[in-house]
Amino acid sequence: MFWLTSSPHPLRQSLLTQAPGDLLIEIALALESQLFDFINLTGFSLTLKPGFYDAHMDTFFDEDRASSRQMWDMLILRCPNLQELIIEGVSSLPTDIHALVHGRWMKLRKLVLGDVSIDCTPLPPDMPDKRPFITFLEAHSGLESLSLSKYTILPQHLSSIDPDSLHITSFTGTLQQLQAMPYLRNYLKSVTFRDPMLTREVSTQAVSALLQSLPHLMELKISFILNSMYDSGNLLRSLMVACPRLRHLDLTCGNKPSFQMDTFSKTVRGFPKLQSLHLTVVKYPGDEPLSAGAARIAKANPRLTKFELTFIPPTYPLSLPFSLPHPPFPLSARSTGSFELTTDRHGLPLTLLGFEHSRLVWPWGLGVSSSSCRYVSDLRPLSAPGRRKTGWRGMLGLLVECSFAGEEMRMIVFCGLLVSLAIWGFLVHRTKAGSLSEVMRVVEIQRLPAVQGMLSSAPVARIQVTA
């Protein structure tokens, strides 16, 4: 495997650093490099930087240029055993690499094409209806991985491929391109949608219906641009119904807040075979931090041995303080965490090893601040052996623990408190009753002599009754 950006020549390295916008191929030729003299390469990767699209878009279109001829001659004539060909780049104005269709590599297994165009010119009247790139794909029946962009070829042209010529298992492209190739549905195991889908333009039902027609799908990378916070309500459940055998999920929901970590950790259990997860969402207002959300996901899904969480900033309609529901000067903050879960022999979560990186872009061009940290979280219950504390700290920890043991302990303490209050009330009432009877007895004793004196001084009337 060889990359154009890797070169041990010290002078070329300095030139590449000082002139990042120049084309790497032209710099190599200016130094009389033997960059394109390789033979029998098994892999070739070329990454087109933004500076290339700005100043050198015609480099591959003009086949008379020396750089274009040398590169394609090396690949087509001197590298017949090429197995991987990657030409990547991101731009809204793609460049043309029509010379690719002349290549024939019988051992080609992986083809990755970024924002580049191949069949941008109309066909002559005497040419058949099948595009040259379609003929190129049919000639490489051993392809296993195919990655296209929306600029590479139109979806309607892909429908003209001979169904028996392609048996790829990994596809990267757009939703429309995959819909145009129904003959691949029995072979695909990995699907990546390169462009995000707008929920106001593409319905979740249409996406789930397409994914449900892929019976062997095990890896999925998909991203959505939410129009509102409620668009993600049935999104995850639709994916669970459509992809029951999924093992690797890369899900992105941007523009608006979508999932709360507590709800997501419980819902994602609907993927019974999921082993790895990469979730990128806008943080829900008032939701817990990254570490707490990762702990929830790990406890609810111990099958996830490795997963990643990313919080991205929302998209505000205005960057000025006119949109009152939002902060007057929103901060662009991004937090990413990579987590690795270890379990015991019974499959219960033990520890969570986490690495978090946060990046904050301050307004008015004040700069960028970033921070990173590593930590290990113990996911065992507080009452687990080896983690149980003794003394009053252990009792207090068990009292606040969110488990059945904690609930029973709180119920015992509550019942004990009620019994104590009842005993205290009975004793207080008894004490007050005893004190009152003693007071009454004293009052009676003090009033007795006075009553006796009154009786002795009062006149006595005698009544005699005779028969």
Coordinates of C-alpha atoms in Angstrom, one line a residue:
M1 CA 0.0 0.0 0.0
F2 CA 1.3 3.4 -0.9
W3 CA 0.0 6.9 -0.1
L4 CA 1.0 10.0 -2.1
T5 CA 1.2 12.0 1.1
S6 CA 3.9 9.8 2.6
S7 CA 7.4 10.6 1.3
P8 CA 10.8 10.3 3.1
H9 CA 12.4 13.0 0.9
P10 CA 13.3 15.9 3.4
L11 CA 13.0 18.6 0.7
R12 CA 9.6 17.4 -0.4
Q13 CA 8.4 17.2 3.1
S14 CA 9.3 20.9 3.7
L15 CA 7.7 22.0 0.5
L16 CA 4.5 20.1 1.3
T17 CA 4.4 21.8 4.7
Q18 CA 4.9 25.3 3.4
A19 CA 2.5 25.0 0.4
P20 CA -0.4 22.9 1.6
G21 CA -2.6 24.2 -1.2
D22 CA -0.4 23.0 -4.0
L23 CA -1.0 19.7 -5.7
L24 CA 1.2 17.0 -4.4
I25 CA 1.8 15.4 -7.8
E26 CA 3.2 18.6 -9.3
I27 CA 5.6 19.1 -6.4
A28 CA 6.8 15.5 -6.8
L29 CA 7.4 16.0 -10.5
A30 CA 9.2 19.3 -9.9
L31 CA 11.7 17.5 -7.8
E32 CA 12.2 14.8 -10.5
S33 CA 10.7 12.2 -8.2
Q34 CA 10.2 8.6 -9.2
L35 CA 6.8 8.7 -7.5
F36 CA 5.0 7.1 -10.4
D37 CA 7.6 4.5 -11.3
F38 CA 6.2 1.8 -9.0
I39 CA 5.2 -1.5 -10.3
N40 CA 3.0 -4.3 -9.0
L41 CA 1.3 -2.2 -6.3
T42 CA -1.5 -3.9 -4.5
G43 CA -3.0 -0.8 -3.0
F44 CA -3.1 2.9 -4.0
S45 CA -4.7 5.8 -2.0
L46 CA -5.0 9.4 -3.1
T47 CA -6.6 12.1 -0.9
L48 CA -7.6 15.3 -2.6
K49 CA -7.3 18.3 -0.3
P50 CA -9.4 21.5 -0.5
G51 CA -6.5 23.3 -2.2
F52 CA -6.7 20.8 -5.0
Y53 CA -10.3 21.5 -5.7
D54 CA -9.7 25.3 -5.6
A55 CA -6.8 25.4 -8.1
H56 CA -6.2 22.0 -9.8
M57 CA -9.6 20.6 -10.7
D58 CA -8.5 19.9 -14.3
T59 CA -5.5 17.8 -13.4
F60 CA -7.2 14.5 -14.0
F61 CA -9.6 15.7 -16.6
D62 CA -6.8 16.8 -19.0
E63 CA -5.2 13.5 -20.0
D64 CA -2.5 15.3 -21.8
R65 CA -0.9 16.6 -18.6
A66 CA 2.2 14.8 -17.6
S67 CA 1.1 14.2 -14.0
S68 CA -2.2 12.6 -15.1
R69 CA -0.5 10.4 -17.8
Q70 CA 2.2 9.1 -15.4
M71 CA -0.2 8.3 -12.6
W72 CA -2.7 6.4 -14.8
D73 CA 0.0 4.6 -16.8
M74 CA 1.5 3.4 -13.5
L75 CA -1.9 2.1 -12.3
I76 CA -3.3 0.7 -15.5
L77 CA -0.1 -0.6 -17.2
R78 CA 2.3 -1.5 -14.5
C79 CA 0.0 -2.5 -11.6
P80 CA -2.2 -5.3 -12.9
N81 CA -2.5 -6.9 -9.5
L82 CA -4.1 -3.9 -7.8
Q83 CA -6.5 -4.9 -5.0
E84 CA -7.4 -1.6 -3.4
L85 CA -7.9 1.8 -5.2
I86 CA -8.9 4.8 -3.1
I87 CA -9.4 8.3 -4.5
E88 CA -11.0 10.4 -1.7
G89 CA -11.9 14.0 -1.4
V90 CA -14.8 16.2 -0.2
S91 CA -16.0 19.1 -2.3
S92 CA -19.2 20.6 -3.8
L93 CA -17.5 20.8 -7.2
P94 CA -16.1 17.4 -8.0
T95 CA -13.2 16.7 -10.4
D96 CA -13.3 14.3 -13.3
I97 CA -11.3 11.1 -13.4
H98 CA -12.7 9.6 -16.6
A99 CA -9.4 7.7 -17.2
L100 CA -10.4 5.3 -14.5
V101 CA -12.8 3.4 -16.8
H102 CA -9.9 2.2 -18.9
G103 CA -8.4 0.2 -16.1
R104 CA -8.9 -3.5 -15.7
W105 CA -7.7 -5.1 -12.4
M106 CA -8.9 -8.7 -12.1
K107 CA -7.9 -8.8 -8.4
L108 CA -9.5 -5.5 -7.4
R109 CA -11.5 -6.0 -4.2
K110 CA -12.0 -2.5 -2.9
L111 CA -12.9 0.7 -4.8
V112 CA -13.4 4.0 -2.9
L113 CA -14.4 7.1 -4.9
G114 CA -15.0 10.4 -3.1
D115 CA -16.4 13.6 -4.6
V116 CA -15.1 12.8 -8.1
S117 CA -17.0 12.4 -11.3
I118 CA -16.5 9.7 -14.0
D119 CA -19.4 9.9 -16.4
C120 CA -20.1 13.7 -16.5
T121 CA -20.1 14.0 -20.3
P122 CA -23.1 12.9 -22.4
L123 CA -22.7 9.8 -24.5
P124 CA -22.3 10.1 -28.3
P125 CA -25.3 8.9 -30.4
D126 CA -23.3 5.9 -31.7
M127 CA -22.5 4.7 -28.2
P128 CA -24.6 2.1 -26.3
D129 CA -26.9 3.1 -23.5
K130 CA -24.6 1.6 -20.9
R131 CA -22.3 4.1 -19.3
P132 CA -18.5 3.4 -19.4
F133 CA -18.3 3.2 -15.6
I134 CA -21.1 0.6 -15.6
T135 CA -19.0 -1.5 -18.0
F136 CA -16.0 -1.0 -15.7
L137 CA -18.0 -2.3 -12.7
E138 CA -19.2 -5.3 -14.6
A139 CA -15.7 -6.2 -15.6
H140 CA -14.6 -6.4 -11.9
S141 CA -16.8 -9.1 -10.7
G142 CA -14.5 -9.8 -7.7
L143 CA -15.3 -6.5 -6.0
E144 CA -16.2 -6.9 -2.4
S145 CA -16.4 -3.3 -1.2
L146 CA -17.7 -0.3 -3.3
S147 CA -17.8 3.3 -2.1
L148 CA -19.4 6.0 -4.2
S149 CA -20.5 9.6 -3.8
K150 CA -23.5 11.4 -5.2
Y151 CA -21.2 12.9 -7.8
T152 CA -19.7 9.7 -9.1
I153 CA -22.6 8.4 -11.0
L154 CA -26.4 9.0 -11.2
P155 CA -28.6 6.4 -9.5
Q156 CA -30.6 5.6 -12.6
H157 CA -27.4 4.5 -14.4
L158 CA -26.7 1.9 -11.7
S159 CA -29.9 0.1 -12.5
S160 CA -28.4 -1.0 -15.8
I161 CA -25.8 -3.2 -14.2
D162 CA -26.0 -6.9 -15.0
P163 CA -27.3 -8.4 -11.7
D164 CA -24.9 -11.4 -12.0
S165 CA -21.8 -9.3 -12.3
L166 CA -21.6 -7.7 -8.8
H167 CA -21.6 -9.5 -5.5
I168 CA -20.3 -6.9 -3.1
T169 CA -20.8 -7.2 0.6
S170 CA -19.9 -3.7 1.6
F171 CA -21.5 -0.6 0.1
T172 CA -21.0 3.1 0.8
G173 CA -23.2 5.7 -1.1
T174 CA -26.5 7.4 -1.0
L175 CA -30.0 6.1 -0.3
Q176 CA -31.0 6.5 -4.0
Q177 CA -28.0 4.6 -5.2
L178 CA -28.7 1.7 -3.0
Q179 CA -32.4 1.7 -4.0
A180 CA -31.3 1.5 -7.7
M181 CA -29.4 -1.8 -7.0
P182 CA -31.9 -4.3 -5.6
Y183 CA -29.8 -7.2 -6.9
L184 CA -27.2 -6.5 -4.1
R185 CA -29.7 -7.1 -1.2
N186 CA -28.9 -10.7 -0.7
Y187 CA -25.1 -10.1 -0.5
L188 CA -24.7 -6.9 1.5
K189 CA -23.5 -7.2 5.1
S190 CA -22.3 -3.6 5.6
V191 CA -24.0 -0.3 4.5
T192 CA -22.7 3.2 5.0
F193 CA -24.8 6.2 3.9
R194 CA -22.3 8.9 3.0
D195 CA -24.6 11.9 3.1
P196 CA -26.9 12.8 6.1
M197 CA -30.6 12.4 5.5
L198 CA -33.0 15.3 6.1
T199 CA -36.0 14.0 8.1
R200 CA -38.3 16.5 6.3
E201 CA -37.3 15.1 2.9
V202 CA -36.7 11.4 3.6
S203 CA -39.1 9.5 5.9
T204 CA -37.9 7.0 8.4
Q205 CA -40.3 4.4 7.0
A206 CA -38.6 4.6 3.6
V207 CA -35.2 4.0 5.1
S208 CA -36.4 1.2 7.4
A209 CA -38.2 -0.5 4.4
L210 CA -34.9 -0.5 2.4
L211 CA -32.9 -1.8 5.3
Q212 CA -35.4 -4.5 6.1
S213 CA -34.9 -5.9 2.6
L214 CA -31.2 -6.6 3.5
P215 CA -31.4 -9.9 5.4
H216 CA -27.7 -10.3 6.1
L217 CA -27.0 -6.7 7.2
M218 CA -24.6 -6.6 10.2
E219 CA -22.9 -3.2 10.0
L220 CA -24.7 0.1 9.5
K221 CA -23.6 3.7 9.5
I222 CA -26.3 6.3 9.0
S223 CA -26.9 10.0 9.9
F224 CA -29.9 12.2 10.1
I225 CA -30.5 15.9 10.2
L226 CA -33.5 16.4 12.4
N227 CA -36.0 19.0 11.6
S228 CA -37.4 19.0 15.2
M229 CA -36.8 17.4 18.5
Y230 CA -39.6 14.9 17.9
D231 CA -38.4 13.4 14.7
S232 CA -36.3 10.9 16.5
G233 CA -39.3 9.3 18.4
N234 CA -39.6 6.2 16.2
L235 CA -36.3 6.4 14.5
L236 CA -34.4 4.0 16.7
R237 CA -37.3 1.6 17.0
S238 CA -37.7 1.5 13.2
L239 CA -34.0 0.6 12.9
M240 CA -34.4 -2.2 15.4
V241 CA -37.3 -3.7 13.4
A242 CA -35.4 -3.4 10.1
C243 CA -32.0 -4.6 11.3
P244 CA -32.5 -7.4 14.0
R245 CA -29.0 -8.9 13.2
L246 CA -27.1 -5.7 13.5
R247 CA -23.7 -6.0 15.3
H248 CA -22.1 -2.6 14.6
L249 CA -24.1 0.6 14.6
D250 CA -22.9 4.2 13.8
L251 CA -25.8 6.6 14.3
T252 CA -25.7 10.4 14.1
C253 CA -28.6 12.7 14.8
G254 CA -27.6 16.4 14.2
N255 CA -29.2 19.8 14.2
K256 CA -31.6 19.2 17.1
P257 CA -31.6 17.3 20.4
S258 CA -32.8 13.7 20.0
F259 CA -32.2 11.0 22.6
Q260 CA -31.9 11.2 26.4
M261 CA -29.3 8.8 27.6
D262 CA -31.6 7.1 30.1
T263 CA -34.2 6.4 27.3
F264 CA -31.6 5.5 24.7
S265 CA -29.8 3.0 27.0
K266 CA -33.0 1.1 27.6
T267 CA -34.2 1.3 23.9
V268 CA -30.9 0.1 22.4
R269 CA -31.4 -3.2 24.1
G270 CA -33.7 -4.1 21.3
F271 CA -30.6 -5.0 19.2
P272 CA -30.0 -8.5 20.5
K273 CA -26.6 -8.9 18.7
L274 CA -25.2 -5.4 18.9
Q275 CA -21.5 -5.5 19.9
S276 CA -20.2 -2.0 19.1
L277 CA -21.9 1.4 19.0
H278 CA -20.9 4.9 17.9
L279 CA -23.6 7.5 18.8
T280 CA -23.3 11.2 17.9
V281 CA -26.2 13.4 19.1
V282 CA -27.0 16.9 20.2
K283 CA -27.1 16.8 24.0
Y284 CA -30.6 17.0 25.3
P285 CA -31.2 20.0 27.6
G286 CA -30.6 19.1 31.2
D287 CA -29.4 15.6 30.4
E288 CA -26.6 14.0 32.3
P289 CA -22.9 14.4 31.3
L290 CA -21.0 12.0 29.0
S291 CA -19.6 9.8 31.7
A292 CA -22.9 9.2 33.4
G293 CA -24.6 8.5 30.1
A294 CA -21.9 6.0 29.2
A295 CA -22.3 4.2 32.6
R296 CA -26.1 3.9 31.9
I297 CA -25.5 2.4 28.5
A298 CA -22.9 0.0 29.8
K299 CA -25.1 -1.2 32.7
A300 CA -28.1 -1.7 30.4
N301 CA -26.1 -3.3 27.6
P302 CA -23.2 -5.4 28.9
R303 CA -22.8 -6.9 25.4
L304 CA -21.3 -3.6 24.2
T305 CA -17.6 -4.3 24.8
K306 CA -16.6 -1.0 23.0
F307 CA -18.6 2.1 22.2
E308 CA -18.2 5.8 21.6
L309 CA -20.4 8.7 22.5
T310 CA -20.2 12.2 21.0
F311 CA -22.1 15.4 22.0
I312 CA -22.2 17.9 19.2
P313 CA -23.5 21.5 19.4
P314 CA -27.0 22.3 18.0
T315 CA -27.5 24.4 14.9
Y316 CA -28.9 27.8 15.8
P317 CA -30.9 29.8 13.2
L318 CA -28.9 32.9 13.8
S319 CA -25.5 33.6 15.4
L320 CA -26.6 37.0 16.6
P321 CA -28.7 37.6 19.8
F322 CA -31.9 38.0 17.9
S323 CA -33.1 34.4 18.5
L324 CA -34.2 34.8 22.1
P325 CA -34.9 31.1 22.8
H326 CA -31.2 30.4 22.4
P327 CA -28.2 31.9 24.1
P328 CA -27.2 35.3 22.7
F329 CA -23.7 34.0 21.9
P330 CA -23.9 30.2 21.6
L331 CA -20.7 28.3 22.3
S332 CA -19.6 25.5 19.9
A333 CA -18.8 22.7 22.3
R334 CA -18.0 19.1 21.3
S335 CA -17.4 16.2 23.7
T336 CA -16.2 12.8 22.6
G337 CA -15.8 9.7 24.7
S338 CA -14.4 6.3 23.9
F339 CA -15.3 3.5 26.4
E340 CA -14.3 -0.1 26.9
L341 CA -16.4 -2.4 29.1
T342 CA -15.2 -5.4 31.1
T343 CA -17.5 -8.0 32.4
D344 CA -17.3 -10.9 34.8
R345 CA -17.7 -14.6 33.9
H346 CA -21.4 -14.2 34.2
G347 CA -21.5 -11.3 31.7
L348 CA -22.3 -8.7 34.3
P349 CA -20.5 -5.3 34.0
L350 CA -17.5 -4.7 36.2
T351 CA -15.5 -1.7 35.1
L352 CA -15.7 1.0 32.4
L353 CA -12.5 2.4 31.0
G354 CA -13.2 5.9 29.5
F355 CA -11.3 8.5 27.6
E356 CA -13.0 11.8 27.1
H357 CA -11.9 14.8 24.9
S358 CA -13.8 18.1 25.0
R359 CA -13.3 21.0 22.6
L360 CA -14.8 24.5 23.1
V361 CA -14.8 27.3 20.5
W362 CA -15.1 30.7 22.1
P363 CA -17.1 33.4 20.3
W364 CA -15.5 36.5 18.6
G365 CA -12.5 34.5 17.7
L366 CA -11.2 34.3 21.2
G367 CA -9.7 30.9 20.6
V368 CA -10.3 27.3 21.2
S369 CA -9.9 25.4 24.5
S370 CA -9.7 21.6 24.8
S371 CA -9.3 19.1 27.6
S372 CA -8.8 15.3 27.9
C373 CA -9.1 12.9 30.8
R374 CA -8.9 9.1 31.4
Y375 CA -10.8 7.3 34.2
V376 CA -12.0 4.0 35.3
S377 CA -15.6 3.6 36.7
D378 CA -16.7 0.7 38.9
L379 CA -20.1 -0.4 37.7
R380 CA -20.7 -3.0 40.4
P381 CA -23.5 -2.4 42.9
L382 CA -22.4 -0.8 46.2
S383 CA -23.2 -4.0 48.0
A384 CA -21.1 -6.2 45.8
P385 CA -18.3 -8.2 47.4
G386 CA -15.0 -6.3 47.3
R387 CA -16.8 -3.0 47.0
R388 CA -18.9 -3.2 50.2
K389 CA -17.9 -0.6 52.8
T390 CA -18.1 -1.4 56.6
G391 CA -19.4 0.7 59.4
W392 CA -21.7 3.7 59.1
R393 CA -20.3 4.5 55.6
G394 CA -21.5 1.1 54.4
M395 CA -24.9 1.5 55.9
L396 CA -25.2 5.0 54.4
G397 CA -24.1 3.7 51.0
L398 CA -26.6 0.8 51.1
L399 CA -29.3 3.3 52.1
V400 CA -28.9 5.5 49.0
E401 CA -28.1 2.6 46.6
C402 CA -30.4 2.3 43.6
S403 CA -31.1 -1.5 43.9
F404 CA -33.5 -4.0 45.5
A405 CA -31.2 -4.2 48.5
G406 CA -31.3 -0.4 48.8
E407 CA -35.1 -0.3 48.5
E408 CA -35.4 -3.0 51.3
M409 CA -33.0 -1.1 53.5
R410 CA -34.9 2.1 53.0
M411 CA -38.2 0.3 53.8
I412 CA -36.7 -1.2 57.0
V413 CA -35.4 2.2 58.1
F414 CA -38.8 3.7 57.4
C415 CA -40.7 1.1 59.3
G416 CA -38.2 1.4 62.2
L417 CA -38.8 5.2 62.2
L418 CA -42.6 4.6 62.4
V419 CA -42.2 2.2 65.3
S420 CA -39.9 4.6 67.1
L421 CA -42.4 7.5 66.6
A422 CA -45.2 5.3 67.9
I423 CA -43.2 4.3 71.0
W424 CA -42.1 7.9 71.7
G425 CA -45.7 9.0 71.4
F426 CA -46.9 6.3 73.8
L427 CA -44.3 7.2 76.3
V428 CA -45.0 10.9 76.1
H429 CA -48.7 10.3 76.5
R430 CA -48.1 8.0 79.5
T431 CA -45.8 10.5 81.1
K432 CA -48.3 13.3 80.6
A433 CA -51.2 11.2 82.0
G434 CA -49.1 10.3 85.1
S435 CA -48.2 13.9 85.8
L436 CA -51.8 15.0 85.5
S437 CA -53.0 12.4 87.9
E438 CA -50.3 13.4 90.4
V439 CA -51.3 17.1 90.1
M440 CA -55.0 16.2 90.7
R441 CA -54.1 14.2 93.8
V442 CA -52.1 17.1 95.3
V443 CA -55.0 19.5 94.7
E444 CA -57.5 17.1 96.4
I445 CA -55.2 16.8 99.4
Q446 CA -54.8 20.6 99.7
R447 CA -58.6 21.1 99.4
L448 CA -59.5 18.4 102.0
P449 CA -58.8 20.5 105.3
A450 CA -60.7 23.4 104.0
V451 CA -63.7 21.3 103.2
Q452 CA -63.6 19.7 106.7
G453 CA -63.5 23.1 108.4
M454 CA -66.5 24.3 106.4
L455 CA -68.4 21.3 107.5
S456 CA -67.6 21.7 111.3
S457 CA -68.6 25.4 111.4
A458 CA -71.9 25.0 109.5
P459 CA -75.2 24.7 111.6
V460 CA -76.5 21.2 111.9
A461 CA -80.2 20.5 111.5
R462 CA -81.7 17.5 113.1
I463 CA -84.9 16.0 111.8
Q464 CA -86.9 13.6 113.9
V465 CA -89.6 11.6 112.4
T466 CA -92.2 9.9 114.7
A467 CA -94.8 7.4 113.8

